[in-house]
mmCIF file of C-alpha atoms and ligand atoms in Angstrom:
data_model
loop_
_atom_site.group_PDB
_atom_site.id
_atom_site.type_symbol
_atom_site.label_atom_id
_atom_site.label_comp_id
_atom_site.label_asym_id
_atom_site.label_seq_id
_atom_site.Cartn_x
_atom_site.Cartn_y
_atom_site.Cartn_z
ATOM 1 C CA UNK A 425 12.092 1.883 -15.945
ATOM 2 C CA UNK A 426 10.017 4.924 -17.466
ATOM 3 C CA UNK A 427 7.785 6.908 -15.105
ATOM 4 C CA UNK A 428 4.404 6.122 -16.135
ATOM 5 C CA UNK A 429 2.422 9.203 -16.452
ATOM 6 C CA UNK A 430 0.024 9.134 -13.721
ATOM 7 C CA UNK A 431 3.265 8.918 -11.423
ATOM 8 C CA UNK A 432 4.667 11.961 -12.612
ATOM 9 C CA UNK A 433 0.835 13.483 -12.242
ATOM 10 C CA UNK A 434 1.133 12.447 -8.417
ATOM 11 C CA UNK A 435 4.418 13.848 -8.022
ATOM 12 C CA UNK A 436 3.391 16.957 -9.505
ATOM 13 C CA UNK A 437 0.389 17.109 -6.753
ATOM 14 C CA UNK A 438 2.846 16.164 -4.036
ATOM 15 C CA UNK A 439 4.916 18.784 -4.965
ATOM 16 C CA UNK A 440 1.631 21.455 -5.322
ATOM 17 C CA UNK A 441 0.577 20.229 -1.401
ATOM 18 C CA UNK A 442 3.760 20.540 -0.348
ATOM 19 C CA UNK A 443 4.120 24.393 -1.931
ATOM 20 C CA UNK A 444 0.750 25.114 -0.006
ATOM 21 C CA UNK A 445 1.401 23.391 2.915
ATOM 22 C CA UNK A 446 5.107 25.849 3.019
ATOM 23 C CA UNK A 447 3.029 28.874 1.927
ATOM 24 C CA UNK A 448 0.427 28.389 4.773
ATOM 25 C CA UNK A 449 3.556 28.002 7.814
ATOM 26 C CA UNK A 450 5.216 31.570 6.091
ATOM 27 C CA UNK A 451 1.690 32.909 6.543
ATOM 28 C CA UNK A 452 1.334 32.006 9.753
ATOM 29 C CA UNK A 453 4.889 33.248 11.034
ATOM 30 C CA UNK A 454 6.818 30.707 10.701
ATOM 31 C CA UNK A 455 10.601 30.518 9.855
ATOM 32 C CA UNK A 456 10.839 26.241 9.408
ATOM 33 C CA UNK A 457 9.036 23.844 8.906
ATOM 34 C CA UNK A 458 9.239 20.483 10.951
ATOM 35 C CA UNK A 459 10.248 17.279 9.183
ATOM 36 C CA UNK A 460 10.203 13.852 11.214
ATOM 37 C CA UNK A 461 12.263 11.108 9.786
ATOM 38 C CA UNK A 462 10.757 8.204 9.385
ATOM 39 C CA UNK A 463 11.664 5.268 12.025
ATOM 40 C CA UNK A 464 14.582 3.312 10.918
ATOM 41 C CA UNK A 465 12.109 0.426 10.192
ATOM 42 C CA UNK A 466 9.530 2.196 8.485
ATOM 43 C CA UNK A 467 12.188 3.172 5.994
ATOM 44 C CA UNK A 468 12.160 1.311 2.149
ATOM 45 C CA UNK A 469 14.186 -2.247 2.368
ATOM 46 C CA UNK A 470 16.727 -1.978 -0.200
ATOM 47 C CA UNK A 471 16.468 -2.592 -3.861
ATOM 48 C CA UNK A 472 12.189 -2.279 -2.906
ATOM 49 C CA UNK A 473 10.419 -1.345 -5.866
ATOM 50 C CA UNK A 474 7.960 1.929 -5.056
ATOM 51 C CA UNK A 475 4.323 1.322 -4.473
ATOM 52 C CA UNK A 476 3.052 2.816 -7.412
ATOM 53 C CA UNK A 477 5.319 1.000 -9.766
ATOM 54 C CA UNK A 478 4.525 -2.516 -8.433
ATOM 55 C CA UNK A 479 1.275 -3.173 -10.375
ATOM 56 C CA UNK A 480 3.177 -2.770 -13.547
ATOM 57 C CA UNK A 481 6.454 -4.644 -12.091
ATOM 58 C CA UNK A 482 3.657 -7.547 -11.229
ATOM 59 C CA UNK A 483 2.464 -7.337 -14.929
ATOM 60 C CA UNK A 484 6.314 -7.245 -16.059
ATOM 61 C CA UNK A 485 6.072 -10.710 -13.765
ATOM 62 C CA UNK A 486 2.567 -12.261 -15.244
ATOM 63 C CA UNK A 487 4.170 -11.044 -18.936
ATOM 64 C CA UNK A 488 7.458 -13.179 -18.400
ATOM 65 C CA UNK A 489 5.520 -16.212 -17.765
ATOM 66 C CA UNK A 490 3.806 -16.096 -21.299
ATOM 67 C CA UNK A 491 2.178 -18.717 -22.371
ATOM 68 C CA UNK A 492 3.855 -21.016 -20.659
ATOM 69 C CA UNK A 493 4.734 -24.353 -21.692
ATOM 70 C CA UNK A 494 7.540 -24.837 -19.002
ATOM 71 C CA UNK A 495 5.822 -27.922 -17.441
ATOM 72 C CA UNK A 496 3.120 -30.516 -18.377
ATOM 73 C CA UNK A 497 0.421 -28.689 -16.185
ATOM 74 C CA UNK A 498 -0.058 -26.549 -19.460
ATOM 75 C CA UNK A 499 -1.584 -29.095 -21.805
ATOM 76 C CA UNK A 500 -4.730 -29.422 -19.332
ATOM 77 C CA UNK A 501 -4.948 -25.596 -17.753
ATOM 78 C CA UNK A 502 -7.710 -23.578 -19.331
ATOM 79 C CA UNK A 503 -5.873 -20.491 -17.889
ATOM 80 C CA UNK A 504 -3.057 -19.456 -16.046
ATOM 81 C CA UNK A 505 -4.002 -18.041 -12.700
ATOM 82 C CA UNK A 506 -1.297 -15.737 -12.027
ATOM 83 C CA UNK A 507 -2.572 -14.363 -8.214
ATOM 84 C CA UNK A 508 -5.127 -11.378 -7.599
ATOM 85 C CA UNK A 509 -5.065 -8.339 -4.954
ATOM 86 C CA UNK A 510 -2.948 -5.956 -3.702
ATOM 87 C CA UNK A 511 0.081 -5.115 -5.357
ATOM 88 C CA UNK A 512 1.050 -3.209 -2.098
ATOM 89 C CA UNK A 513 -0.035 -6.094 -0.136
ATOM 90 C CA UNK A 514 1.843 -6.696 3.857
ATOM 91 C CA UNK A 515 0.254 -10.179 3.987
ATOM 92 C CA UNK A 516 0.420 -12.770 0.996
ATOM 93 C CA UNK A 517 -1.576 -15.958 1.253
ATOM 94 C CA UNK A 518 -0.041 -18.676 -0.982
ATOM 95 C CA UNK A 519 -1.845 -21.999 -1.896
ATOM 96 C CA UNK A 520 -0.934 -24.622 -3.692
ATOM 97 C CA UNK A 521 -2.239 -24.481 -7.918
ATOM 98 C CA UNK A 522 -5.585 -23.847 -9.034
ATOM 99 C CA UNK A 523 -8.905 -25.586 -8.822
ATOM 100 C CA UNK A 524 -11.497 -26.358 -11.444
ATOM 101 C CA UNK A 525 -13.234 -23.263 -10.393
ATOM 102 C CA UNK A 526 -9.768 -21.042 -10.339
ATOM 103 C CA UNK A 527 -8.878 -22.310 -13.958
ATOM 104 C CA UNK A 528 -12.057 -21.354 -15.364
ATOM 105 C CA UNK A 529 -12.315 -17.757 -13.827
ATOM 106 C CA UNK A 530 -8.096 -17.231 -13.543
ATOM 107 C CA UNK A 531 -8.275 -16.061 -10.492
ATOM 108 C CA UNK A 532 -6.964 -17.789 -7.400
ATOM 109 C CA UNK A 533 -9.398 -19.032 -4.513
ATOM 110 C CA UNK A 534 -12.867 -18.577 -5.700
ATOM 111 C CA UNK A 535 -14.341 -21.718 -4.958
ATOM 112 C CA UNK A 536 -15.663 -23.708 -1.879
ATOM 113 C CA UNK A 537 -11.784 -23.172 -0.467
ATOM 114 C CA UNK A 538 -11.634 -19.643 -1.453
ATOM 115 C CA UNK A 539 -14.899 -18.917 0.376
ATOM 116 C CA UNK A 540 -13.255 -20.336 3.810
ATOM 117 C CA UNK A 541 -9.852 -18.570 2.780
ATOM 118 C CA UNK A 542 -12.413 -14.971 2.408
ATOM 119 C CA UNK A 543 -13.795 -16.073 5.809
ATOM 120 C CA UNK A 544 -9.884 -16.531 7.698
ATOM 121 C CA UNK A 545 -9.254 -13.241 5.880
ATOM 122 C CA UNK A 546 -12.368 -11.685 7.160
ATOM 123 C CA UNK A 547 -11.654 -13.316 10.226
ATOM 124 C CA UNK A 548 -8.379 -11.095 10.994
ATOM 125 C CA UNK A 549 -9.994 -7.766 10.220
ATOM 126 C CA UNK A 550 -8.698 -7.785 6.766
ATOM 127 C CA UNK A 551 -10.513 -7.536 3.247
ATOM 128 C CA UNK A 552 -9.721 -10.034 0.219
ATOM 129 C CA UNK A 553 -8.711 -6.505 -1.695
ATOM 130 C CA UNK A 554 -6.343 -5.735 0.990
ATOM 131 C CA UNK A 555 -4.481 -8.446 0.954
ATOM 132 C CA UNK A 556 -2.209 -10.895 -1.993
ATOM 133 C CA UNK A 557 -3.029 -14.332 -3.015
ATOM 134 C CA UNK A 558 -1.022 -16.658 -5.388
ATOM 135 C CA UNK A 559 -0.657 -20.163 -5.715
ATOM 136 C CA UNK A 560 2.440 -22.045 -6.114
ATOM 137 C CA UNK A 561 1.617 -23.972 -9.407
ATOM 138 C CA UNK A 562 -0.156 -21.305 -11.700
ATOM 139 C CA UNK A 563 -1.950 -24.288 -14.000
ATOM 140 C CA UNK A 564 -4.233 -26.488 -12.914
ATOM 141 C CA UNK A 565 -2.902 -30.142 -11.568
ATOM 142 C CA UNK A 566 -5.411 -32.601 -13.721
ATOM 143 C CA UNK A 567 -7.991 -33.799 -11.401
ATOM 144 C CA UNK A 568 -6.826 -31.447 -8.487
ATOM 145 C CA UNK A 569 -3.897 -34.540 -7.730
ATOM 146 C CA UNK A 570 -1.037 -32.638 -5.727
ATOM 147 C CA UNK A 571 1.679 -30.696 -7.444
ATOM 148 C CA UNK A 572 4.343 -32.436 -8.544
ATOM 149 C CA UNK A 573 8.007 -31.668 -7.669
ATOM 150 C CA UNK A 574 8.976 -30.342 -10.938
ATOM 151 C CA UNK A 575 6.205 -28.357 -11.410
ATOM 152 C CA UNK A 576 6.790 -26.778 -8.447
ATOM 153 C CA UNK A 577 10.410 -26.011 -8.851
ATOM 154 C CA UNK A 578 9.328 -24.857 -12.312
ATOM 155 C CA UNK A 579 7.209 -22.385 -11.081
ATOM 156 C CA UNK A 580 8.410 -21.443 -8.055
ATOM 157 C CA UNK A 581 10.655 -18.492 -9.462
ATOM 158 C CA UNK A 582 8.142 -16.799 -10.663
ATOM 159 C CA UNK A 583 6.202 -16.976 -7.088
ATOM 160 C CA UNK A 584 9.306 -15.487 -5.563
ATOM 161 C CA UNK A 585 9.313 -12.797 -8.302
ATOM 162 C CA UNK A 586 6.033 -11.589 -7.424
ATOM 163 C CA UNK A 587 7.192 -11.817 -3.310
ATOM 164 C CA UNK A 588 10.172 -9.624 -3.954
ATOM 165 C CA UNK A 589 7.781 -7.033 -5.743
ATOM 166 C CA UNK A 590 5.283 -6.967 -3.590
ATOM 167 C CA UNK A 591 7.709 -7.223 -0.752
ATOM 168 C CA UNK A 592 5.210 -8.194 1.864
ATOM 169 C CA UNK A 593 5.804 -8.169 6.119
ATOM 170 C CA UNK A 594 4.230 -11.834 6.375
ATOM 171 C CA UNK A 595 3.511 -14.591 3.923
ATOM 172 C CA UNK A 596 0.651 -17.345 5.423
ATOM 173 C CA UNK A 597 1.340 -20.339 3.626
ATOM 174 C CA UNK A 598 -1.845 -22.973 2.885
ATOM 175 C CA UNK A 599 -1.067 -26.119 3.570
ATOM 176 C CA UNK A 600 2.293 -28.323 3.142
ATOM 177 C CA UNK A 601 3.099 -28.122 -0.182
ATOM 178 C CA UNK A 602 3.317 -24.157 -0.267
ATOM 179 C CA UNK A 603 4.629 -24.559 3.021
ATOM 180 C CA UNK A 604 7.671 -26.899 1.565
ATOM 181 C CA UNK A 605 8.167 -24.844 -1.592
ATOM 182 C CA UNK A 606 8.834 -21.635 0.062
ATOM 183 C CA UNK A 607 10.744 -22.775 3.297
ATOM 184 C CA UNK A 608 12.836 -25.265 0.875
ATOM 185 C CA UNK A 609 11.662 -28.239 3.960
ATOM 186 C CA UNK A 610 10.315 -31.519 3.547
ATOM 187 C CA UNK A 611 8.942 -30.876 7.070
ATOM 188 C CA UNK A 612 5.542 -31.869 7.602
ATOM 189 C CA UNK A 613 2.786 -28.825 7.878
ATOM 190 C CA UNK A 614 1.783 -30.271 11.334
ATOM 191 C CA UNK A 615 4.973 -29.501 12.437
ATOM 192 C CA UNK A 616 5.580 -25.984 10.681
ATOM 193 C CA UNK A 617 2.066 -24.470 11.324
ATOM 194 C CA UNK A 618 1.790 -22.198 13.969
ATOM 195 C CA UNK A 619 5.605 -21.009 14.459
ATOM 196 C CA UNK A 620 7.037 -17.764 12.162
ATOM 197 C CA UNK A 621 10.149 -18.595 10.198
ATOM 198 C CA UNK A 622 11.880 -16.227 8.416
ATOM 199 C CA UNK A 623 13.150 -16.165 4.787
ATOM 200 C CA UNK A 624 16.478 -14.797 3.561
ATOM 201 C CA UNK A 625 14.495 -11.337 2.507
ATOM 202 C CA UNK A 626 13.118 -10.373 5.611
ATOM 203 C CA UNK A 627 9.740 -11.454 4.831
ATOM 204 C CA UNK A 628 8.083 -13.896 7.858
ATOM 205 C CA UNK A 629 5.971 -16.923 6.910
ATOM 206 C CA UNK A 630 3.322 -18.578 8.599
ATOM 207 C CA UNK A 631 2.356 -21.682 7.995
ATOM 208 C CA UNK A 632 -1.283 -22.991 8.410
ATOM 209 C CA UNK A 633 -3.780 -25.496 7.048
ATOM 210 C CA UNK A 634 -4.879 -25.783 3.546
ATOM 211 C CA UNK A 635 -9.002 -24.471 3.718
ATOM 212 C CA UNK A 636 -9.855 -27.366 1.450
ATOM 213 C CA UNK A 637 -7.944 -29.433 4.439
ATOM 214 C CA UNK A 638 -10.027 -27.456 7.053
ATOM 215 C CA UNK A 639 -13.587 -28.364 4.904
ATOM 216 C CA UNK A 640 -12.682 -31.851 5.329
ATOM 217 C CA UNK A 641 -11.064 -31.523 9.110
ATOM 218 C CA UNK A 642 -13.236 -28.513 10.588
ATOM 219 C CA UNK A 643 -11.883 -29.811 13.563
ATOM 220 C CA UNK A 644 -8.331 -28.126 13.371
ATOM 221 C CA UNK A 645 -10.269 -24.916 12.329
ATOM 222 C CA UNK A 646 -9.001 -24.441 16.229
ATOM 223 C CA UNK A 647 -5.825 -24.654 15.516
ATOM 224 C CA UNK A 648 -5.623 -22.631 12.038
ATOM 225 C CA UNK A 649 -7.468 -20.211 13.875
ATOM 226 C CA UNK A 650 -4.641 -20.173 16.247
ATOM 227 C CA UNK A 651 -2.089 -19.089 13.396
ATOM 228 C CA UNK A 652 -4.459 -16.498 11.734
ATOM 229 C CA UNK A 653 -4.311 -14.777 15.419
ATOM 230 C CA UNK A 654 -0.910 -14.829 15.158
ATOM 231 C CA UNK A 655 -0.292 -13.420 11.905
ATOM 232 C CA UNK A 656 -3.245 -10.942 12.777
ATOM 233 C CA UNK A 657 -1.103 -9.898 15.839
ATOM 234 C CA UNK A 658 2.189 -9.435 13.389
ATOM 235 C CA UNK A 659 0.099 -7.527 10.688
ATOM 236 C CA UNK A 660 -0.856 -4.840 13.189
ATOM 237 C CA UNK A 661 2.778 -4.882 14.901
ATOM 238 C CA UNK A 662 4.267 -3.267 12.230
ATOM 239 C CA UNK A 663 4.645 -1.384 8.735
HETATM 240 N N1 URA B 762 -6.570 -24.434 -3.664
HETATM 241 C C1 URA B 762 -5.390 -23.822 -3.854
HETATM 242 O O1 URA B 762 -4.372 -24.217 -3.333
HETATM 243 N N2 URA B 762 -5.381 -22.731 -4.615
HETATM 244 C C2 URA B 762 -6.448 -22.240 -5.196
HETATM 245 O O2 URA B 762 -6.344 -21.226 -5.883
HETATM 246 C C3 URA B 762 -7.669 -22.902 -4.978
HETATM 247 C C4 URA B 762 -7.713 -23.991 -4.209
#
């Protein structure tokens, strides 16, 4: 992959702090300086791609997907809603496809659901720009009926391309069918919510509600509520 310039800019800035920062110690007396590993945990997974490469590694993502015609959700999407936020992101919400409102603006969450989903985000300390959000189904279902099995499988891969860029610590799944896709369960979401599961990557999901779900059942807000305090507790455990 090339190194975009404004990488090799920060390196070279790095590298001019670091000089200083050496400079200053000699000034001062000093023989060595003192590193500090980083805890074993803290360290890079594997294969991770760096921070500052991952917006373009999310557009490599968005530019495989084309203009797709891999399903029948295409014929009736206005746009492709591909996910919005941090490409750095440690929590990832995932829904299930776009709304009216998401397919006219192509971005994920920005109607009468996405204002609850802002509030839950708020909710945990966190700001919309700090964390990810994606969908499973990047077009439109017609009418807003539920994704279809096909669909999903279709366009699952590319959800789990932009997970393993992004690499995040937790993933809060919205509702069942998210839920489903990315556990591979036909287990109910009443069940799932509110207990961590792991996927083969590392990366721990939570499952919750759907907010268009809570709108219509403000009654389990309780319980969703629940699971944001528990993901909110994991967020702030670790890197
Ligand atoms: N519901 C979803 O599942 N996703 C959106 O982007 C909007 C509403």
């Amino acid at each position: 992959m090339k190194l975009p310039d404004e990488l090799k800019q920060e390196a070279l800035e790095i590298v001019a702090t670091l000089h200083d920062y050496v400079q200053l110690q000699r000034e001062r007396g000093l023989k060595t300086v003192p590193v500090s590993a980083p805890p074993a945990a803290e360290k890079a997974a594997p294969g991770a791609i760096p921070s500052p490469l991952k917006k373009d590694a999310l557009r490599d993502v968005r530019e495989e997907i084309g203009d797709c015609t891999r399903c029948r959700l295409h014929a009736g999407r206005k746009n492709i809603v591909f996910g919005t936020g941090n490409p750095d992101a440690r929590l990832v919400f995932v829904g299930e496809g776009p709304g009216e409102e998401e397919d006219l603006q192509a971005e994920p969450f920005v109607g009468k659901a996405g204002q609850l989903l802002t509030r839950m985000i708020q909710a945990i300390q966190l700001d919309r720009s700090e964390v990810y959000i994606a969908n499973v189904v990047k077009c439109r279902p017609p009418d807003n009926r539920d994704p279809q099995e096909d669909e999903m499988a279709t366009c699952l891969p590319f959800l789990k391309k932009q997970l393993a860029v992004i690499r995040p610590r937790i993933v809060c799944t919205l509702g069942r069918f998210s839920t489903q896709a990315l556990l591979g369960t036909k287990e109910g979401i009443t069940k799932l919510r509110g207990r961590f599961q792991r996927l083969e990557n590392g990366i721990m999901v939570m499952p919750t509600y759907h907010p268009s779900f809570l709108l219509r059942s403000p009654e389990k807000k309780r319980e969703a509520w629940e699971d944001l305090q528990k993901v909110q507790k994991e967020y702030q455990a670790g890197p």
